Amino acid sequence: REQIVSSVLKDRVVVIAGDTGCGKSTQVPQYLLKAGFNRIACTQPRRIACISLCKRVAYETLNEFGSEVGYQIRFEKSKTQHTKIVFVTEGLLLRQVMVPSL
């Protein structure tokens, strides 16, 4: 946990690789949230993964779905200006980086 947080403190973008089910998408965003980060993007290859992970992490962190933990996929989003963790498809994140007004 500490190694992940210190890596993110050093570099704004960190890629984490690991086996399926090791917690890359569910636990790492929670570690960063507890460490005080308030703009966390977690990419997923599929839209359904964004939605289901958002629901799971919101449940695990005792947050309302779409409030502090949200998602954004093509043509749909469930997040607010107060959202701290957002699950987003890889393609949408790339478009947002290239055109910040999305």
PDB file of N, CA and C in Angstrom:
ATOM      1  N   ARG A   1       0.827  -1.201   0.000  1.00  0.00           N
ATOM      2  CA  ARG A   1       0.000   0.000   0.000  1.00  0.00           C
ATOM      3  C   ARG A   1       0.866   1.257   0.000  1.00  0.00           C
ATOM      4  N   GLU A   2       1.847   1.310   0.893  1.00  0.00           N
ATOM      5  CA  GLU A   2       2.703   2.493   0.993  1.00  0.00           C
ATOM      6  C   GLU A   2       3.507   2.710  -0.282  1.00  0.00           C
ATOM      7  N   GLN A   3       3.951   1.617  -0.903  1.00  0.00           N
ATOM      8  CA  GLN A   3       4.728   1.729  -2.135  1.00  0.00           C
ATOM      9  C   GLN A   3       3.879   2.313  -3.265  1.00  0.00           C
ATOM     10  N   ILE A   4       2.625   1.925  -3.321  1.00  0.00           N
ATOM     11  CA  ILE A   4       1.729   2.455  -4.351  1.00  0.00           C
ATOM     12  C   ILE A   4       1.513   3.947  -4.139  1.00  0.00           C
ATOM     13  N   VAL A   5       1.206   4.335  -2.908  1.00  0.00           N
ATOM     14  CA  VAL A   5       0.954   5.747  -2.610  1.00  0.00           C
ATOM     15  C   VAL A   5       2.200   6.583  -2.878  1.00  0.00           C
ATOM     16  N   SER A   6       3.375   6.100  -2.477  1.00  0.00           N
ATOM     17  CA  SER A   6       4.601   6.877  -2.710  1.00  0.00           C
ATOM     18  C   SER A   6       4.914   6.986  -4.199  1.00  0.00           C
ATOM     19  N   SER A   7       4.605   5.951  -4.973  1.00  0.00           N
ATOM     20  CA  SER A   7       4.811   6.019  -6.426  1.00  0.00           C
ATOM     21  C   SER A   7       3.927   7.083  -7.053  1.00  0.00           C
ATOM     22  N   VAL A   8       2.674   7.166  -6.602  1.00  0.00           N
ATOM     23  CA  VAL A   8       1.757   8.169  -7.142  1.00  0.00           C
ATOM     24  C   VAL A   8       2.173   9.572  -6.701  1.00  0.00           C
ATOM     25  N   LEU A   9       2.728   9.698  -5.516  1.00  0.00           N
ATOM     26  CA  LEU A   9       3.218  11.002  -5.070  1.00  0.00           C
ATOM     27  C   LEU A   9       4.375  11.485  -5.939  1.00  0.00           C
ATOM     28  N   LYS A  10       5.204  10.547  -6.413  1.00  0.00           N
ATOM     29  CA  LYS A  10       6.343  10.906  -7.254  1.00  0.00           C
ATOM     30  C   LYS A  10       5.940  11.195  -8.692  1.00  0.00           C
ATOM     31  N   ASP A  11       5.033  10.394  -9.235  1.00  0.00           N
ATOM     32  CA  ASP A  11       4.629  10.515 -10.636  1.00  0.00           C
ATOM     33  C   ASP A  11       3.118  10.624 -10.720  1.00  0.00           C
ATOM     34  N   ARG A  12       2.620  11.559 -11.514  1.00  0.00           N
ATOM     35  CA  ARG A  12       1.168  11.786 -11.612  1.00  0.00           C
ATOM     36  C   ARG A  12       0.436  10.604 -12.230  1.00  0.00           C
ATOM     37  N   VAL A  13       1.093   9.883 -13.126  1.00  0.00           N
ATOM     38  CA  VAL A  13       0.472   8.732 -13.779  1.00  0.00           C
ATOM     39  C   VAL A  13       1.266   7.488 -13.416  1.00  0.00           C
ATOM     40  N   VAL A  14       0.563   6.490 -12.899  1.00  0.00           N
ATOM     41  CA  VAL A  14       1.197   5.233 -12.517  1.00  0.00           C
ATOM     42  C   VAL A  14       0.398   4.098 -13.141  1.00  0.00           C
ATOM     43  N   VAL A  15       1.090   3.180 -13.779  1.00  0.00           N
ATOM     44  CA  VAL A  15       0.454   1.995 -14.349  1.00  0.00           C
ATOM     45  C   VAL A  15       0.737   0.831 -13.417  1.00  0.00           C
ATOM     46  N   ILE A  16      -0.321   0.142 -12.995  1.00  0.00           N
ATOM     47  CA  ILE A  16      -0.177  -0.987 -12.081  1.00  0.00           C
ATOM     48  C   ILE A  16      -0.591  -2.252 -12.816  1.00  0.00           C
ATOM     49  N   ALA A  17       0.289  -3.237 -12.831  1.00  0.00           N
ATOM     50  CA  ALA A  17       0.005  -4.515 -13.481  1.00  0.00           C
ATOM     51  C   ALA A  17      -0.031  -5.599 -12.416  1.00  0.00           C
ATOM     52  N   GLY A  18      -0.948  -6.526 -12.575  1.00  0.00           N
ATOM     53  CA  GLY A  18      -1.054  -7.629 -11.625  1.00  0.00           C
ATOM     54  C   GLY A  18      -2.055  -8.649 -12.112  1.00  0.00           C
ATOM     55  N   ASP A  19      -2.104  -9.765 -11.423  1.00  0.00           N
ATOM     56  CA  ASP A  19      -3.024 -10.835 -11.789  1.00  0.00           C
ATOM     57  C   ASP A  19      -4.473 -10.409 -11.612  1.00  0.00           C
ATOM     58  N   THR A  20      -5.352 -11.083 -12.326  1.00  0.00           N
ATOM     59  CA  THR A  20      -6.784 -10.850 -12.193  1.00  0.00           C
ATOM     60  C   THR A  20      -7.209 -11.108 -10.749  1.00  0.00           C
ATOM     61  N   GLY A  21      -7.976 -10.186 -10.195  1.00  0.00           N
ATOM     62  CA  GLY A  21      -8.489 -10.356  -8.841  1.00  0.00           C
ATOM     63  C   GLY A  21      -7.563  -9.919  -7.727  1.00  0.00           C
ATOM     64  N   CYS A  22      -6.438  -9.280  -8.057  1.00  0.00           N
ATOM     65  CA  CYS A  22      -5.489  -8.883  -7.009  1.00  0.00           C
ATOM     66  C   CYS A  22      -5.835  -7.542  -6.365  1.00  0.00           C
ATOM     67  N   GLY A  23      -6.838  -6.821  -6.895  1.00  0.00           N
ATOM     68  CA  GLY A  23      -7.255  -5.570  -6.275  1.00  0.00           C
ATOM     69  C   GLY A  23      -6.814  -4.309  -6.986  1.00  0.00           C
ATOM     70  N   LYS A  24      -6.314  -4.449  -8.200  1.00  0.00           N
ATOM     71  CA  LYS A  24      -5.858  -3.258  -8.944  1.00  0.00           C
ATOM     72  C   LYS A  24      -6.971  -2.226  -9.080  1.00  0.00           C
ATOM     73  N   SER A  25      -8.160  -2.686  -9.393  1.00  0.00           N
ATOM     74  CA  SER A  25      -9.270  -1.765  -9.661  1.00  0.00           C
ATOM     75  C   SER A  25     -10.127  -1.463  -8.446  1.00  0.00           C
ATOM     76  N   THR A  26     -10.123  -2.336  -7.445  1.00  0.00           N
ATOM     77  CA  THR A  26     -10.983  -2.110  -6.279  1.00  0.00           C
ATOM     78  C   THR A  26     -10.232  -1.555  -5.082  1.00  0.00           C
ATOM     79  N   GLN A  27      -9.040  -2.044  -4.824  1.00  0.00           N
ATOM     80  CA  GLN A  27      -8.318  -1.644  -3.621  1.00  0.00           C
ATOM     81  C   GLN A  27      -7.419  -0.429  -3.828  1.00  0.00           C
ATOM     82  N   VAL A  28      -6.713  -0.376  -4.946  1.00  0.00           N
ATOM     83  CA  VAL A  28      -5.776   0.733  -5.182  1.00  0.00           C
ATOM     84  C   VAL A  28      -6.472   2.093  -5.145  1.00  0.00           C
ATOM     85  N   PRO A  29      -7.622   2.270  -5.813  1.00  0.00           N
ATOM     86  CA  PRO A  29      -8.292   3.575  -5.696  1.00  0.00           C
ATOM     87  C   PRO A  29      -8.665   3.924  -4.251  1.00  0.00           C
ATOM     88  N   GLN A  30      -9.020   2.919  -3.465  1.00  0.00           N
ATOM     89  CA  GLN A  30      -9.351   3.172  -2.059  1.00  0.00           C
ATOM     90  C   GLN A  30      -8.109   3.570  -1.261  1.00  0.00           C
ATOM     91  N   TYR A  31      -6.961   2.958  -1.550  1.00  0.00           N
ATOM     92  CA  TYR A  31      -5.713   3.357  -0.886  1.00  0.00           C
ATOM     93  C   TYR A  31      -5.428   4.829  -1.159  1.00  0.00           C
ATOM     94  N   LEU A  32      -5.596   5.225  -2.420  1.00  0.00           N
ATOM     95  CA  LEU A  32      -5.309   6.609  -2.794  1.00  0.00           C
ATOM     96  C   LEU A  32      -6.302   7.574  -2.164  1.00  0.00           C
ATOM     97  N   LEU A  33      -7.558   7.171  -2.088  1.00  0.00           N
ATOM     98  CA  LEU A  33      -8.577   8.005  -1.443  1.00  0.00           C
ATOM     99  C   LEU A  33      -8.236   8.217   0.031  1.00  0.00           C
ATOM    100  N   LYS A  34      -7.860   7.140   0.714  1.00  0.00           N
ATOM    101  CA  LYS A  34      -7.492   7.244   2.134  1.00  0.00           C
ATOM    102  C   LYS A  34      -6.233   8.075   2.339  1.00  0.00           C
ATOM    103  N   ALA A  35      -5.359   8.107   1.323  1.00  0.00           N
ATOM    104  CA  ALA A  35      -4.123   8.888   1.409  1.00  0.00           C
ATOM    105  C   ALA A  35      -4.359  10.369   1.117  1.00  0.00           C
ATOM    106  N   GLY A  36      -5.597  10.737   0.754  1.00  0.00           N
ATOM    107  CA  GLY A  36      -5.914  12.144   0.552  1.00  0.00           C
ATOM    108  C   GLY A  36      -6.035  12.602  -0.889  1.00  0.00           C
ATOM    109  N   PHE A  37      -5.864  11.709  -1.831  1.00  0.00           N
ATOM    110  CA  PHE A  37      -6.029  12.091  -3.239  1.00  0.00           C
ATOM    111  C   PHE A  37      -7.507  12.321  -3.508  1.00  0.00           C
ATOM    112  N   ASN A  38      -7.820  13.309  -4.330  1.00  0.00           N
ATOM    113  CA  ASN A  38      -9.236  13.591  -4.579  1.00  0.00           C
ATOM    114  C   ASN A  38      -9.608  13.613  -6.057  1.00  0.00           C
ATOM    115  N   ARG A  39      -8.690  13.236  -6.931  1.00  0.00           N
ATOM    116  CA  ARG A  39      -8.986  13.093  -8.364  1.00  0.00           C
ATOM    117  C   ARG A  39      -8.309  11.824  -8.853  1.00  0.00           C
ATOM    118  N   ILE A  40      -9.024  10.722  -8.753  1.00  0.00           N
ATOM    119  CA  ILE A  40      -8.478   9.411  -9.077  1.00  0.00           C
ATOM    120  C   ILE A  40      -9.246   8.852 -10.269  1.00  0.00           C
ATOM    121  N   ALA A  41      -8.536   8.545 -11.336  1.00  0.00           N
ATOM    122  CA  ALA A  41      -9.153   7.920 -12.508  1.00  0.00           C
ATOM    123  C   ALA A  41      -8.637   6.495 -12.617  1.00  0.00           C
ATOM    124  N   CYS A  42      -9.553   5.569 -12.768  1.00  0.00           N
ATOM    125  CA  CYS A  42      -9.205   4.159 -12.915  1.00  0.00           C
ATOM    126  C   CYS A  42      -9.780   3.693 -14.248  1.00  0.00           C
ATOM    127  N   THR A  43      -8.907   3.324 -15.175  1.00  0.00           N
ATOM    128  CA  THR A  43      -9.380   2.944 -16.505  1.00  0.00           C
ATOM    129  C   THR A  43      -9.778   1.478 -16.556  1.00  0.00           C
ATOM    130  N   GLN A  44     -10.744   1.209 -17.423  1.00  0.00           N
ATOM    131  CA  GLN A  44     -11.241  -0.144 -17.653  1.00  0.00           C
ATOM    132  C   GLN A  44     -11.436  -0.330 -19.152  1.00  0.00           C
ATOM    133  N   PRO A  45     -11.230  -1.543 -19.648  1.00  0.00           N
ATOM    134  CA  PRO A  45     -11.391  -1.757 -21.088  1.00  0.00           C
ATOM    135  C   PRO A  45     -12.852  -1.803 -21.539  1.00  0.00           C
ATOM    136  N   ARG A  46     -13.766  -2.103 -20.631  1.00  0.00           N
ATOM    137  CA  ARG A  46     -15.175  -2.278 -21.005  1.00  0.00           C
ATOM    138  C   ARG A  46     -16.091  -1.374 -20.187  1.00  0.00           C
ATOM    139  N   ARG A  47     -17.182  -0.941 -20.820  1.00  0.00           N
ATOM    140  CA  ARG A  47     -18.142  -0.058 -20.146  1.00  0.00           C
ATOM    141  C   ARG A  47     -18.794  -0.735 -18.947  1.00  0.00           C
ATOM    142  N   ILE A  48     -19.179  -1.996 -19.087  1.00  0.00           N
ATOM    143  CA  ILE A  48     -19.851  -2.694 -17.989  1.00  0.00           C
ATOM    144  C   ILE A  48     -18.932  -2.818 -16.771  1.00  0.00           C
ATOM    145  N   ALA A  49     -17.628  -2.946 -17.005  1.00  0.00           N
ATOM    146  CA  ALA A  49     -16.670  -3.008 -15.894  1.00  0.00           C
ATOM    147  C   ALA A  49     -16.643  -1.687 -15.132  1.00  0.00           C
ATOM    148  N   CYS A  50     -16.731  -0.569 -15.835  1.00  0.00           N
ATOM    149  CA  CYS A  50     -16.757   0.744 -15.175  1.00  0.00           C
ATOM    150  C   CYS A  50     -17.945   0.843 -14.226  1.00  0.00           C
ATOM    151  N   ILE A  51     -19.101   0.424 -14.697  1.00  0.00           N
ATOM    152  CA  ILE A  51     -20.316   0.528 -13.887  1.00  0.00           C
ATOM    153  C   ILE A  51     -20.261  -0.414 -12.694  1.00  0.00           C
ATOM    154  N   SER A  52     -19.897  -1.670 -12.918  1.00  0.00           N
ATOM    155  CA  SER A  52     -19.895  -2.636 -11.813  1.00  0.00           C
ATOM    156  C   SER A  52     -18.821  -2.312 -10.781  1.00  0.00           C
ATOM    157  N   LEU A  53     -17.661  -1.856 -11.216  1.00  0.00           N
ATOM    158  CA  LEU A  53     -16.613  -1.477 -10.266  1.00  0.00           C
ATOM    159  C   LEU A  53     -16.998  -0.240  -9.476  1.00  0.00           C
ATOM    160  N   CYS A  54     -17.661   0.692 -10.116  1.00  0.00           N
ATOM    161  CA  CYS A  54     -18.141   1.879  -9.414  1.00  0.00           C
ATOM    162  C   CYS A  54     -19.083   1.471  -8.287  1.00  0.00           C
ATOM    163  N   LYS A  55     -20.005   0.588  -8.589  1.00  0.00           N
ATOM    164  CA  LYS A  55     -20.951   0.126  -7.568  1.00  0.00           C
ATOM    165  C   LYS A  55     -20.231  -0.578  -6.427  1.00  0.00           C
ATOM    166  N   ARG A  56     -19.272  -1.434  -6.762  1.00  0.00           N
ATOM    167  CA  ARG A  56     -18.566  -2.190  -5.724  1.00  0.00           C
ATOM    168  C   ARG A  56     -17.726  -1.281  -4.827  1.00  0.00           C
ATOM    169  N   VAL A  57     -16.960  -0.381  -5.423  1.00  0.00           N
ATOM    170  CA  VAL A  57     -16.102   0.501  -4.626  1.00  0.00           C
ATOM    171  C   VAL A  57     -16.949   1.476  -3.814  1.00  0.00           C
ATOM    172  N   ALA A  58     -18.051   1.943  -4.374  1.00  0.00           N
ATOM    173  CA  ALA A  58     -18.960   2.807  -3.607  1.00  0.00           C
ATOM    174  C   ALA A  58     -19.486   2.053  -2.392  1.00  0.00           C
ATOM    175  N   TYR A  59     -19.844   0.796  -2.571  1.00  0.00           N
ATOM    176  CA  TYR A  59     -20.330  -0.033  -1.464  1.00  0.00           C
ATOM    177  C   TYR A  59     -19.232  -0.235  -0.416  1.00  0.00           C
ATOM    178  N   GLU A  60     -18.029  -0.575  -0.868  1.00  0.00           N
ATOM    179  CA  GLU A  60     -16.924  -0.837   0.059  1.00  0.00           C
ATOM    180  C   GLU A  60     -16.498   0.407   0.827  1.00  0.00           C
ATOM    181  N   THR A  61     -16.659   1.574   0.236  1.00  0.00           N
ATOM    182  CA  THR A  61     -16.263   2.818   0.906  1.00  0.00           C
ATOM    183  C   THR A  61     -17.440   3.507   1.593  1.00  0.00           C
ATOM    184  N   LEU A  62     -18.589   2.841   1.588  1.00  0.00           N
ATOM    185  CA  LEU A  62     -19.807   3.364   2.225  1.00  0.00           C
ATOM    186  C   LEU A  62     -20.238   4.699   1.625  1.00  0.00           C
ATOM    187  N   ASN A  63     -20.103   4.808   0.315  1.00  0.00           N
ATOM    188  CA  ASN A  63     -20.512   6.014  -0.405  1.00  0.00           C
ATOM    189  C   ASN A  63     -21.694   5.701  -1.301  1.00  0.00           C
ATOM    190  N   GLU A  64     -22.490   6.716  -1.557  1.00  0.00           N
ATOM    191  CA  GLU A  64     -23.606   6.561  -2.480  1.00  0.00           C
ATOM    192  C   GLU A  64     -23.073   6.423  -3.903  1.00  0.00           C
ATOM    193  N   PHE A  65     -23.636   5.488  -4.641  1.00  0.00           N
ATOM    194  CA  PHE A  65     -23.269   5.262  -6.038  1.00  0.00           C
ATOM    195  C   PHE A  65     -23.414   6.562  -6.826  1.00  0.00           C
ATOM    196  N   GLY A  66     -22.343   6.989  -7.492  1.00  0.00           N
ATOM    197  CA  GLY A  66     -22.393   8.198  -8.300  1.00  0.00           C
ATOM    198  C   GLY A  66     -22.040   9.475  -7.565  1.00  0.00           C
ATOM    199  N   SER A  67     -21.719   9.395  -6.282  1.00  0.00           N
ATOM    200  CA  SER A  67     -21.361  10.613  -5.549  1.00  0.00           C
ATOM    201  C   SER A  67     -19.837  10.723  -5.458  1.00  0.00           C
ATOM    202  N   GLU A  68     -19.241  10.230  -4.385  1.00  0.00           N
ATOM    203  CA  GLU A  68     -17.789  10.298  -4.239  1.00  0.00           C
ATOM    204  C   GLU A  68     -17.092   9.299  -5.173  1.00  0.00           C
ATOM    205  N   VAL A  69     -17.796   8.251  -5.522  1.00  0.00           N
ATOM    206  CA  VAL A  69     -17.292   7.246  -6.458  1.00  0.00           C
ATOM    207  C   VAL A  69     -18.246   7.221  -7.651  1.00  0.00           C
ATOM    208  N   GLY A  70     -17.715   7.448  -8.847  1.00  0.00           N
ATOM    209  CA  GLY A  70     -18.577   7.503 -10.022  1.00  0.00           C
ATOM    210  C   GLY A  70     -17.951   6.830 -11.225  1.00  0.00           C
ATOM    211  N   TYR A  71     -18.646   6.933 -12.337  1.00  0.00           N
ATOM    212  CA  TYR A  71     -18.124   6.385 -13.580  1.00  0.00           C
ATOM    213  C   TYR A  71     -18.499   7.299 -14.736  1.00  0.00           C
ATOM    214  N   GLN A  72     -17.754   7.152 -15.815  1.00  0.00           N
ATOM    215  CA  GLN A  72     -18.081   7.865 -17.040  1.00  0.00           C
ATOM    216  C   GLN A  72     -17.715   6.970 -18.212  1.00  0.00           C
ATOM    217  N   ILE A  73     -18.710   6.730 -19.051  1.00  0.00           N
ATOM    218  CA  ILE A  73     -18.514   5.959 -20.269  1.00  0.00           C
ATOM    219  C   ILE A  73     -19.091   6.771 -21.422  1.00  0.00           C
ATOM    220  N   ARG A  74     -18.927   6.307 -22.622  1.00  0.00           N
ATOM    221  CA  ARG A  74     -19.437   7.046 -23.777  1.00  0.00           C
ATOM    222  C   ARG A  74     -20.948   7.204 -23.672  1.00  0.00           C
ATOM    223  N   PHE A  75     -21.430   8.420 -23.765  1.00  0.00           N
ATOM    224  CA  PHE A  75     -22.848   8.798 -23.728  1.00  0.00           C
ATOM    225  C   PHE A  75     -23.506   8.645 -22.357  1.00  0.00           C
ATOM    226  N   GLU A  76     -22.752   8.351 -21.318  1.00  0.00           N
ATOM    227  CA  GLU A  76     -23.363   8.158 -19.998  1.00  0.00           C
ATOM    228  C   GLU A  76     -22.343   8.457 -18.905  1.00  0.00           C
ATOM    229  N   LYS A  77     -22.822   9.093 -17.840  1.00  0.00           N
ATOM    230  CA  LYS A  77     -21.948   9.301 -16.689  1.00  0.00           C
ATOM    231  C   LYS A  77     -22.782   9.347 -15.418  1.00  0.00           C
ATOM    232  N   SER A  78     -22.153   8.961 -14.352  1.00  0.00           N
ATOM    233  CA  SER A  78     -22.761   9.023 -13.031  1.00  0.00           C
ATOM    234  C   SER A  78     -21.689   9.546 -12.091  1.00  0.00           C
ATOM    235  N   LYS A  79     -21.563  10.856 -12.052  1.00  0.00           N
ATOM    236  CA  LYS A  79     -20.569  11.505 -11.203  1.00  0.00           C
ATOM    237  C   LYS A  79     -21.002  12.937 -10.982  1.00  0.00           C
ATOM    238  N   THR A  80     -20.407  13.571  -9.979  1.00  0.00           N
ATOM    239  CA  THR A  80     -20.691  14.963  -9.670  1.00  0.00           C
ATOM    240  C   THR A  80     -19.371  15.722  -9.606  1.00  0.00           C
ATOM    241  N   GLN A  81     -19.452  17.000  -9.310  1.00  0.00           N
ATOM    242  CA  GLN A  81     -18.219  17.779  -9.141  1.00  0.00           C
ATOM    243  C   GLN A  81     -17.462  17.355  -7.883  1.00  0.00           C
ATOM    244  N   HIS A  82     -18.123  16.589  -7.008  1.00  0.00           N
ATOM    245  CA  HIS A  82     -17.494  16.122  -5.769  1.00  0.00           C
ATOM    246  C   HIS A  82     -16.941  14.707  -5.887  1.00  0.00           C
ATOM    247  N   THR A  83     -17.068  14.090  -7.052  1.00  0.00           N
ATOM    248  CA  THR A  83     -16.579  12.730  -7.257  1.00  0.00           C
ATOM    249  C   THR A  83     -15.060  12.706  -7.146  1.00  0.00           C
ATOM    250  N   LYS A  84     -14.556  11.763  -6.366  1.00  0.00           N
ATOM    251  CA  LYS A  84     -13.115  11.646  -6.164  1.00  0.00           C
ATOM    252  C   LYS A  84     -12.512  10.466  -6.918  1.00  0.00           C
ATOM    253  N   ILE A  85     -13.262   9.376  -7.041  1.00  0.00           N
ATOM    254  CA  ILE A  85     -12.816   8.214  -7.809  1.00  0.00           C
ATOM    255  C   ILE A  85     -13.761   8.064  -8.991  1.00  0.00           C
ATOM    256  N   VAL A  86     -13.202   8.035 -10.193  1.00  0.00           N
ATOM    257  CA  VAL A  86     -14.045   7.836 -11.377  1.00  0.00           C
ATOM    258  C   VAL A  86     -13.477   6.672 -12.195  1.00  0.00           C
ATOM    259  N   PHE A  87     -14.353   5.744 -12.524  1.00  0.00           N
ATOM    260  CA  PHE A  87     -14.002   4.635 -13.399  1.00  0.00           C
ATOM    261  C   PHE A  87     -14.381   5.050 -14.811  1.00  0.00           C
ATOM    262  N   VAL A  88     -13.447   4.927 -15.724  1.00  0.00           N
ATOM    263  CA  VAL A  88     -13.631   5.453 -17.074  1.00  0.00           C
ATOM    264  C   VAL A  88     -13.029   4.473 -18.080  1.00  0.00           C
ATOM    265  N   THR A  89     -13.647   4.380 -19.247  1.00  0.00           N
ATOM    266  CA  THR A  89     -13.078   3.519 -20.279  1.00  0.00           C
ATOM    267  C   THR A  89     -11.782   4.134 -20.798  1.00  0.00           C
ATOM    268  N   GLU A  90     -10.911   3.264 -21.261  1.00  0.00           N
ATOM    269  CA  GLU A  90      -9.606   3.723 -21.732  1.00  0.00           C
ATOM    270  C   GLU A  90      -9.738   4.734 -22.866  1.00  0.00           C
ATOM    271  N   GLY A  91     -10.627   4.447 -23.806  1.00  0.00           N
ATOM    272  CA  GLY A  91     -10.820   5.341 -24.947  1.00  0.00           C
ATOM    273  C   GLY A  91     -11.317   6.714 -24.544  1.00  0.00           C
ATOM    274  N   LEU A  92     -12.240   6.753 -23.593  1.00  0.00           N
ATOM    275  CA  LEU A  92     -12.775   8.038 -23.144  1.00  0.00           C
ATOM    276  C   LEU A  92     -11.704   8.854 -22.424  1.00  0.00           C
ATOM    277  N   LEU A  93     -10.887   8.210 -21.613  1.00  0.00           N
ATOM    278  CA  LEU A  93      -9.815   8.935 -20.929  1.00  0.00           C
ATOM    279  C   LEU A  93      -8.844   9.534 -21.948  1.00  0.00           C
ATOM    280  N   LEU A  94      -8.508   8.774 -22.972  1.00  0.00           N
ATOM    281  CA  LEU A  94      -7.620   9.308 -24.013  1.00  0.00           C
ATOM    282  C   LEU A  94      -8.234  10.521 -24.694  1.00  0.00           C
ATOM    283  N   ARG A  95      -9.528  10.464 -24.994  1.00  0.00           N
ATOM    284  CA  ARG A  95     -10.197  11.615 -25.611  1.00  0.00           C
ATOM    285  C   ARG A  95     -10.211  12.813 -24.661  1.00  0.00           C
ATOM    286  N   GLN A  96     -10.412  12.572 -23.362  1.00  0.00           N
ATOM    287  CA  GLN A  96     -10.437  13.672 -22.392  1.00  0.00           C
ATOM    288  C   GLN A  96      -9.075  14.338 -22.276  1.00  0.00           C
ATOM    289  N   VAL A  97      -8.021  13.552 -22.370  1.00  0.00           N
ATOM    290  CA  VAL A  97      -6.673  14.110 -22.299  1.00  0.00           C
ATOM    291  C   VAL A  97      -6.401  14.979 -23.524  1.00  0.00           C
ATOM    292  N   MET A  98      -6.885  14.541 -24.677  1.00  0.00           N
ATOM    293  CA  MET A  98      -6.653  15.295 -25.914  1.00  0.00           C
ATOM    294  C   MET A  98      -7.567  16.505 -26.039  1.00  0.00           C
ATOM    295  N   VAL A  99      -8.798  16.404 -25.534  1.00  0.00           N
ATOM    296  CA  VAL A  99      -9.770  17.501 -25.590  1.00  0.00           C
ATOM    297  C   VAL A  99     -10.310  17.695 -24.173  1.00  0.00           C
ATOM    298  N   PRO A 100      -9.662  18.521 -23.344  1.00  0.00           N
ATOM    299  CA  PRO A 100     -10.015  18.654 -21.927  1.00  0.00           C
ATOM    300  C   PRO A 100     -11.449  19.095 -21.633  1.00  0.00           C
ATOM    301  N   SER A 101     -12.185  19.605 -22.595  1.00  0.00           N
ATOM    302  CA  SER A 101     -13.541  20.092 -22.316  1.00  0.00           C
ATOM    303  C   SER A 101     -14.569  18.979 -22.220  1.00  0.00           C
ATOM    304  N   LEU A 102     -14.199  17.719 -22.461  1.00  0.00           N
ATOM    305  CA  LEU A 102     -15.151  16.603 -22.375  1.00  0.00           C
ATOM    306  C   LEU A 102     -15.530  16.305 -20.948  1.00  0.00           C
TER     307      LEU A 102
END
